[in-house]
mmCIF file of C-alpha atoms in Angstrom:
data_model
loop_
_atom_site.group_PDB
_atom_site.id
_atom_site.type_symbol
_atom_site.label_atom_id
_atom_site.label_comp_id
_atom_site.label_asym_id
_atom_site.label_seq_id
_atom_site.Cartn_x
_atom_site.Cartn_y
_atom_site.Cartn_z
ATOM 1 C CA MET A 58 -89.092 34.044 -98.514
ATOM 2 C CA VAL A 59 -88.501 32.698 -95.812
ATOM 3 C CA ASP A 60 -85.889 35.246 -93.601
ATOM 4 C CA PHE A 61 -83.075 33.993 -90.883
ATOM 5 C CA SER A 62 -80.301 35.075 -89.314
ATOM 6 C CA THR A 63 -77.269 32.996 -87.885
ATOM 7 C CA SER A 64 -74.999 33.110 -84.811
ATOM 8 C CA ASN A 65 -72.671 31.413 -83.232
ATOM 9 C CA ALA A 66 -75.347 29.585 -80.955
ATOM 10 C CA GLY A 67 -77.521 28.455 -84.884
ATOM 11 C CA LEU A 68 -79.640 29.325 -86.941
ATOM 12 C CA ARG A 69 -82.631 31.253 -86.365
ATOM 13 C CA PHE A 70 -85.664 31.206 -88.991
ATOM 14 C CA THR A 71 -88.669 33.679 -88.996
ATOM 15 C CA CYS A 72 -90.955 32.778 -91.014
ATOM 16 C CA PRO A 73 -92.973 35.736 -93.116
ATOM 17 C CA ALA A 74 -96.788 34.790 -92.815
ATOM 18 C CA CYS A 75 -97.204 33.531 -89.745
ATOM 19 C CA GLY A 76 -94.397 34.828 -87.996
ATOM 20 C CA GLU A 77 -93.325 31.525 -86.238
ATOM 21 C CA GLU A 78 -89.606 31.254 -85.318
ATOM 22 C CA LEU A 79 -87.436 28.281 -85.636
ATOM 23 C CA PHE A 80 -84.220 27.690 -83.899
ATOM 24 C CA LEU A 81 -81.625 24.537 -84.844
ATOM 25 C CA GLU A 82 -78.562 24.375 -82.645
ATOM 26 C CA ASN A 83 -75.044 24.216 -83.624
ATOM 27 C CA PRO A 84 -73.988 20.874 -81.798
ATOM 28 C CA SER A 85 -70.645 21.076 -80.137
ATOM 29 C CA PRO A 86 -66.923 19.505 -81.744
ATOM 30 C CA GLU A 87 -67.354 16.475 -79.251
ATOM 31 C CA ARG A 88 -71.302 15.737 -80.321
ATOM 32 C CA ALA A 89 -70.779 16.121 -83.916
ATOM 33 C CA ALA A 90 -67.415 13.422 -83.301
ATOM 34 C CA GLU A 91 -69.799 11.154 -80.825
ATOM 35 C CA ASP A 92 -73.054 11.353 -83.722
ATOM 36 C CA ALA A 93 -70.030 10.939 -86.451
ATOM 37 C CA GLY A 94 -67.864 8.550 -84.763
ATOM 38 C CA THR A 95 -64.498 9.781 -84.798
ATOM 39 C CA PRO A 96 -62.316 12.179 -82.536
ATOM 40 C CA ALA A 97 -62.798 15.349 -82.616
ATOM 41 C CA VAL A 98 -59.814 17.180 -83.780
ATOM 42 C CA ALA A 99 -57.287 18.911 -81.707
ATOM 43 C CA GLY A 100 -57.436 22.576 -82.411
ATOM 44 C CA GLU A 101 -60.881 22.833 -83.970
ATOM 45 C CA GLN A 102 -63.227 25.913 -82.421
ATOM 46 C CA GLY A 103 -60.852 25.941 -78.897
ATOM 47 C CA ILE A 104 -61.067 21.960 -78.226
ATOM 48 C CA SER A 105 -56.974 21.065 -77.466
ATOM 49 C CA THR A 106 -56.710 17.044 -76.498
ATOM 50 C CA PRO A 107 -53.294 15.808 -74.008
ATOM 51 C CA ALA A 108 -50.497 14.877 -75.614
ATOM 52 C CA ARG A 109 -50.089 11.485 -75.465
ATOM 53 C CA GLU A 110 -47.616 9.647 -72.770
ATOM 54 C CA PRO A 111 -44.810 7.884 -73.671
ATOM 55 C CA PRO A 112 -44.974 4.129 -73.446
ATOM 56 C CA VAL A 113 -43.081 3.124 -70.634
ATOM 57 C CA GLU A 114 -39.614 1.137 -71.285
ATOM 58 C CA ALA A 115 -39.332 -2.257 -69.133
ATOM 59 C CA THR A 116 -35.772 -0.966 -67.402
ATOM 60 C CA GLU A 117 -33.689 -3.391 -64.629
ATOM 61 C CA SER A 118 -35.676 -2.512 -61.137
ATOM 62 C CA VAL A 119 -34.725 -5.703 -59.525
ATOM 63 C CA VAL A 120 -31.363 -5.031 -57.285
ATOM 64 C CA CYS A 121 -29.575 -7.512 -55.745
ATOM 65 C CA PRO A 122 -29.763 -6.459 -51.676
ATOM 66 C CA LYS A 123 -26.286 -7.978 -51.296
ATOM 67 C CA CYS A 124 -24.103 -6.890 -54.647
ATOM 68 C CA GLY A 125 -26.083 -4.205 -55.861
ATOM 69 C CA HIS A 126 -26.600 -5.547 -59.482
ATOM 70 C CA ALA A 127 -30.146 -4.499 -61.491
ATOM 71 C CA GLN A 128 -31.654 -6.882 -63.545
ATOM 72 C CA ARG A 129 -35.032 -7.675 -64.365
ATOM 73 C CA ASP A 130 -35.307 -11.602 -63.121
ATOM 74 C CA ASP A 131 -36.699 -11.058 -59.592
ATOM 75 C CA TYR A 132 -35.624 -14.818 -58.373
ATOM 76 C CA ALA A 133 -31.788 -15.046 -57.984
ATOM 77 C CA CYS A 134 -28.601 -12.193 -58.974
ATOM 78 C CA HIS A 135 -26.901 -12.822 -62.242
ATOM 79 C CA LEU A 136 -24.056 -11.783 -60.771
ATOM 80 C CA CYS A 137 -23.756 -13.009 -57.151
ATOM 81 C CA GLY A 138 -26.417 -15.591 -57.832
ATOM 82 C CA LEU A 139 -28.086 -14.744 -54.313
ATOM 83 C CA VAL A 140 -31.915 -16.439 -54.280
ATOM 84 C CA PHE A 141 -34.012 -13.239 -53.065
ATOM 85 C CA ALA A 142 -36.140 -15.453 -51.159
ATOM 86 C CA ARG A 143 -34.030 -16.555 -49.119
ATOM 87 C CA PHE A 144 -31.952 -13.336 -48.412
ATOM 88 C CA ASP A 145 -31.617 -12.560 -45.474
ATOM 89 C CA PRO A 146 -30.526 -8.792 -44.309
ATOM 90 C CA ALA A 147 -29.241 -10.115 -40.804
ATOM 91 C CA SER A 148 -26.599 -12.029 -43.004
ATOM 92 C CA LEU A 149 -24.790 -8.453 -44.155
ATOM 93 C CA PRO A 150 -22.237 -7.817 -42.177
ATOM 94 C CA PRO A 151 -23.101 -4.337 -39.595
ATOM 95 C CA VAL A 152 -21.940 -0.728 -40.987
ATOM 96 C CA PRO A 153 -20.804 1.682 -38.893
ATOM 97 C CA GLY A 154 -22.363 4.425 -38.675
ATOM 98 C CA GLU A 155 -19.628 6.784 -40.220
ATOM 99 C CA ILE A 156 -19.335 4.990 -43.169
ATOM 100 C CA GLU A 157 -22.978 4.871 -43.687
ATOM 101 C CA GLN A 158 -22.799 9.412 -43.035
ATOM 102 C CA LEU A 159 -20.519 9.477 -45.386
ATOM 103 C CA TRP A 160 -21.969 7.605 -48.137
ATOM 104 C CA ARG A 161 -25.318 9.683 -47.019
ATOM 105 C CA GLN A 162 -22.618 13.077 -47.055
ATOM 106 C CA ILE A 163 -21.597 11.240 -51.224
ATOM 107 C CA GLU A 164 -25.533 10.723 -52.121
ATOM 108 C CA ASN A 165 -25.911 14.518 -51.258
ATOM 109 C CA ARG A 166 -22.325 15.477 -52.767
ATOM 110 C CA PRO A 167 -21.265 12.843 -55.617
ATOM 111 C CA GLY A 168 -18.596 15.350 -56.982
ATOM 112 C CA ASP A 169 -16.777 15.671 -53.827
ATOM 113 C CA GLU A 170 -13.865 13.755 -54.554
ATOM 114 C CA SER A 171 -12.482 13.876 -51.024
ATOM 115 C CA LEU A 172 -15.516 12.176 -49.420
ATOM 116 C CA HIS A 173 -15.098 9.336 -52.090
ATOM 117 C CA ARG A 174 -11.700 8.935 -51.210
ATOM 118 C CA GLN A 175 -12.797 8.669 -46.761
ATOM 119 C CA PHE A 176 -15.638 6.754 -47.794
ATOM 120 C CA GLN A 177 -13.515 4.091 -49.844
ATOM 121 C CA GLN A 178 -10.218 4.221 -47.123
ATOM 122 C CA GLN A 179 -12.615 3.286 -43.965
ATOM 123 C CA ALA A 180 -15.051 0.391 -46.634
ATOM 124 C CA LEU A 181 -11.643 -1.205 -47.307
ATOM 125 C CA ALA A 182 -10.266 -0.460 -42.979
ATOM 126 C CA ALA A 183 -13.643 -2.488 -41.884
ATOM 127 C CA GLY A 184 -13.678 -5.185 -44.523
ATOM 128 C CA LEU A 185 -16.667 -3.797 -46.269
ATOM 129 C CA LEU A 186 -15.730 -4.189 -49.701
ATOM 130 C CA GLU A 187 -19.323 -5.506 -50.904
ATOM 131 C CA TYR A 188 -21.073 -3.058 -49.445
ATOM 132 C CA ALA A 189 -18.783 -0.149 -50.771
ATOM 133 C CA THR A 190 -19.705 -2.067 -54.256
ATOM 134 C CA ARG A 191 -23.176 -1.991 -53.741
ATOM 135 C CA GLN A 192 -23.719 1.270 -53.225
ATOM 136 C CA TYR A 193 -21.513 3.112 -55.841
ATOM 137 C CA ARG A 194 -23.787 0.058 -58.128
ATOM 138 C CA ILE A 195 -27.022 1.371 -56.582
ATOM 139 C CA LEU A 196 -25.468 4.968 -57.395
ATOM 140 C CA GLY A 197 -24.533 4.231 -60.960
ATOM 141 C CA ARG A 198 -28.243 3.651 -61.598
ATOM 142 C CA LEU A 199 -29.262 6.983 -60.898
ATOM 143 C CA PRO A 200 -29.640 9.543 -64.050
ATOM 144 C CA GLY A 201 -26.666 11.099 -64.878
ATOM 145 C CA HIS A 202 -24.233 9.049 -62.429
ATOM 146 C CA ASP A 203 -22.848 6.291 -63.902
ATOM 147 C CA GLU A 204 -19.853 7.547 -65.558
ATOM 148 C CA LEU A 205 -18.952 8.847 -61.710
ATOM 149 C CA ALA A 206 -20.075 5.385 -60.462
ATOM 150 C CA GLY A 207 -17.878 3.115 -62.493
ATOM 151 C CA ARG A 208 -14.824 5.197 -62.062
ATOM 152 C CA MET A 209 -14.950 4.869 -58.255
ATOM 153 C CA LEU A 210 -15.682 1.360 -58.518
ATOM 154 C CA GLN A 211 -12.666 0.870 -60.663
ATOM 155 C CA ARG A 212 -10.718 3.002 -57.822
ATOM 156 C CA LEU A 213 -11.971 1.205 -55.052
ATOM 157 C CA GLN A 214 -11.053 -2.317 -56.818
ATOM 158 C CA ASN A 215 -7.063 -0.419 -57.454
ATOM 159 C CA GLN A 216 -7.367 0.378 -53.940
ATOM 160 C CA ALA A 217 -8.351 -3.335 -52.696
ATOM 161 C CA GLN A 218 -5.706 -5.105 -55.221
ATOM 162 C CA ALA A 219 -2.943 -2.628 -53.755
ATOM 163 C CA ARG A 220 -3.582 -3.788 -49.857
ATOM 164 C CA LEU A 221 -3.380 -7.235 -50.974
ATOM 165 C CA LEU A 222 -0.149 -6.810 -53.241
ATOM 166 C CA PRO A 223 2.307 -5.163 -50.859
ATOM 167 C CA GLY A 224 2.711 -8.558 -48.467
ATOM 168 C CA THR A 225 2.772 -10.747 -51.281
ATOM 169 C CA LEU A 226 5.637 -8.505 -53.394
ATOM 170 C CA VAL A 227 7.782 -9.548 -50.377
ATOM 171 C CA ARG A 228 6.902 -12.968 -49.969
ATOM 172 C CA SER A 229 7.816 -13.342 -53.248
ATOM 173 C CA GLY A 230 10.524 -11.469 -53.635
ATOM 174 C CA THR A 231 12.229 -13.256 -50.362
ATOM 175 C CA SER A 232 11.100 -16.345 -51.991
ATOM 176 C CA ARG A 233 13.212 -15.308 -54.914
ATOM 177 C CA ARG A 234 15.877 -14.179 -53.436
ATOM 178 C CA GLY A 235 16.657 -17.643 -51.319
ATOM 179 C CA PHE A 236 15.942 -19.235 -54.568
ATOM 180 C CA GLY A 237 19.201 -17.267 -56.149
ATOM 181 C CA ARG A 238 21.340 -17.509 -53.395
ATOM 182 C CA ARG A 239 20.443 -21.805 -53.340
ATOM 183 C CA GLY A 240 21.383 -21.387 -57.165
ATOM 184 C CA TRP A 241 24.280 -20.174 -57.125
ATOM 185 C CA MET A 242 25.464 -22.254 -54.282
ATOM 186 C CA LEU A 243 24.365 -25.624 -56.351
ATOM 187 C CA ILE A 244 26.263 -24.200 -59.877
ATOM 188 C CA ILE A 245 29.436 -23.686 -58.115
ATOM 189 C CA ALA A 246 29.506 -27.078 -56.234
ATOM 190 C CA LEU A 247 28.435 -28.770 -60.002
ATOM 191 C CA ALA A 248 31.165 -27.105 -60.713
ATOM 192 C CA LEU A 249 33.747 -27.888 -58.123
ATOM 193 C CA VAL A 250 32.911 -31.687 -59.045
ATOM 194 C CA SER A 251 32.521 -31.539 -62.833
ATOM 195 C CA GLY A 252 35.790 -30.435 -62.218
ATOM 196 C CA LEU A 253 37.214 -32.914 -59.947
ATOM 197 C CA LEU A 254 35.878 -35.455 -62.310
ATOM 198 C CA HIS A 255 37.248 -34.089 -65.070
ATOM 199 C CA PHE A 256 40.907 -34.204 -63.495
ATOM 200 C CA ALA A 257 40.506 -37.084 -62.033
ATOM 201 C CA TRP A 258 39.816 -38.805 -65.427
ATOM 202 C CA LYS A 259 42.328 -36.606 -67.159
ATOM 203 C CA TYR A 260 44.958 -37.831 -65.068
ATOM 204 C CA GLY A 261 43.909 -41.740 -64.709
ATOM 205 C CA ALA A 262 43.702 -41.877 -68.595
ATOM 206 C CA PHE A 263 47.459 -40.202 -68.673
ATOM 207 C CA SER A 264 48.601 -42.529 -65.742
ATOM 208 C CA PHE A 265 46.572 -45.340 -67.979
ATOM 209 C CA LEU A 266 48.620 -44.787 -71.364
ATOM 210 C CA SER A 267 51.719 -43.827 -70.062
ATOM 211 C CA GLY A 268 51.826 -47.293 -67.974
ATOM 212 C CA ARG A 269 52.099 -46.002 -64.914
#
C-alpha cells in the first residue's frame, strides 16, 4: 500500500518497497485558470479581481469661448454661431480686474448672494452682459451648480431688461399723453364743425321750405 500525505502545497507519496518519495505540487488558481482557459473566480483562495470601471458616457465637453454654451460639436457653436477655428480672443471686450476678482470670489463661495449682486451690477454697468452670461453657463456645468446658475442667469436677464425699460416707458408714456391731447382737440373740433354744419343745413332747409 502506498503511503501519502497532503498539505496546502500538494500531495506527497512514499513507496513502501523502496522508500522513494514523489511530490505533486498543487497548481495556483491563476495557473489553473490559464490551463483551463477561463478566468479565476473572485473570492476563491483569497484571490480578488479589481472592480470593473463603469463605461464613460459621452459628455458635452466643447464649451464656446464666446457665450459659454456646451455641446459635442467642435466646429461651431449651436447657440451663437461662432466658428471655433476663427475665434480670436482679442475680439472679446476687456474685463476689469475688479469684476474678475468678484467672479473668483463667487467660484469660492457660490452661495453668497451679495457677491452675485455685486458681480451682476458691475458687469451690467460695464456693458459685459455677454461675459456674465458666459461665466454663469460655465458655472452651471459644475456638479451641483446647475440650479444656482440657472437662477442667477434669470436674475441677470431681468436686471438687463430693467435697465432698458425705464427709458422706453417714459418715451411711450409721453407719446400716449401727446396723442391723447391731440386726439381730444381733434374730436372737439370735429364736434364743432359737425354742429355748425348741422345747424346750417337745418336752418337752410327751414328757410327753403318756408320760402324765405
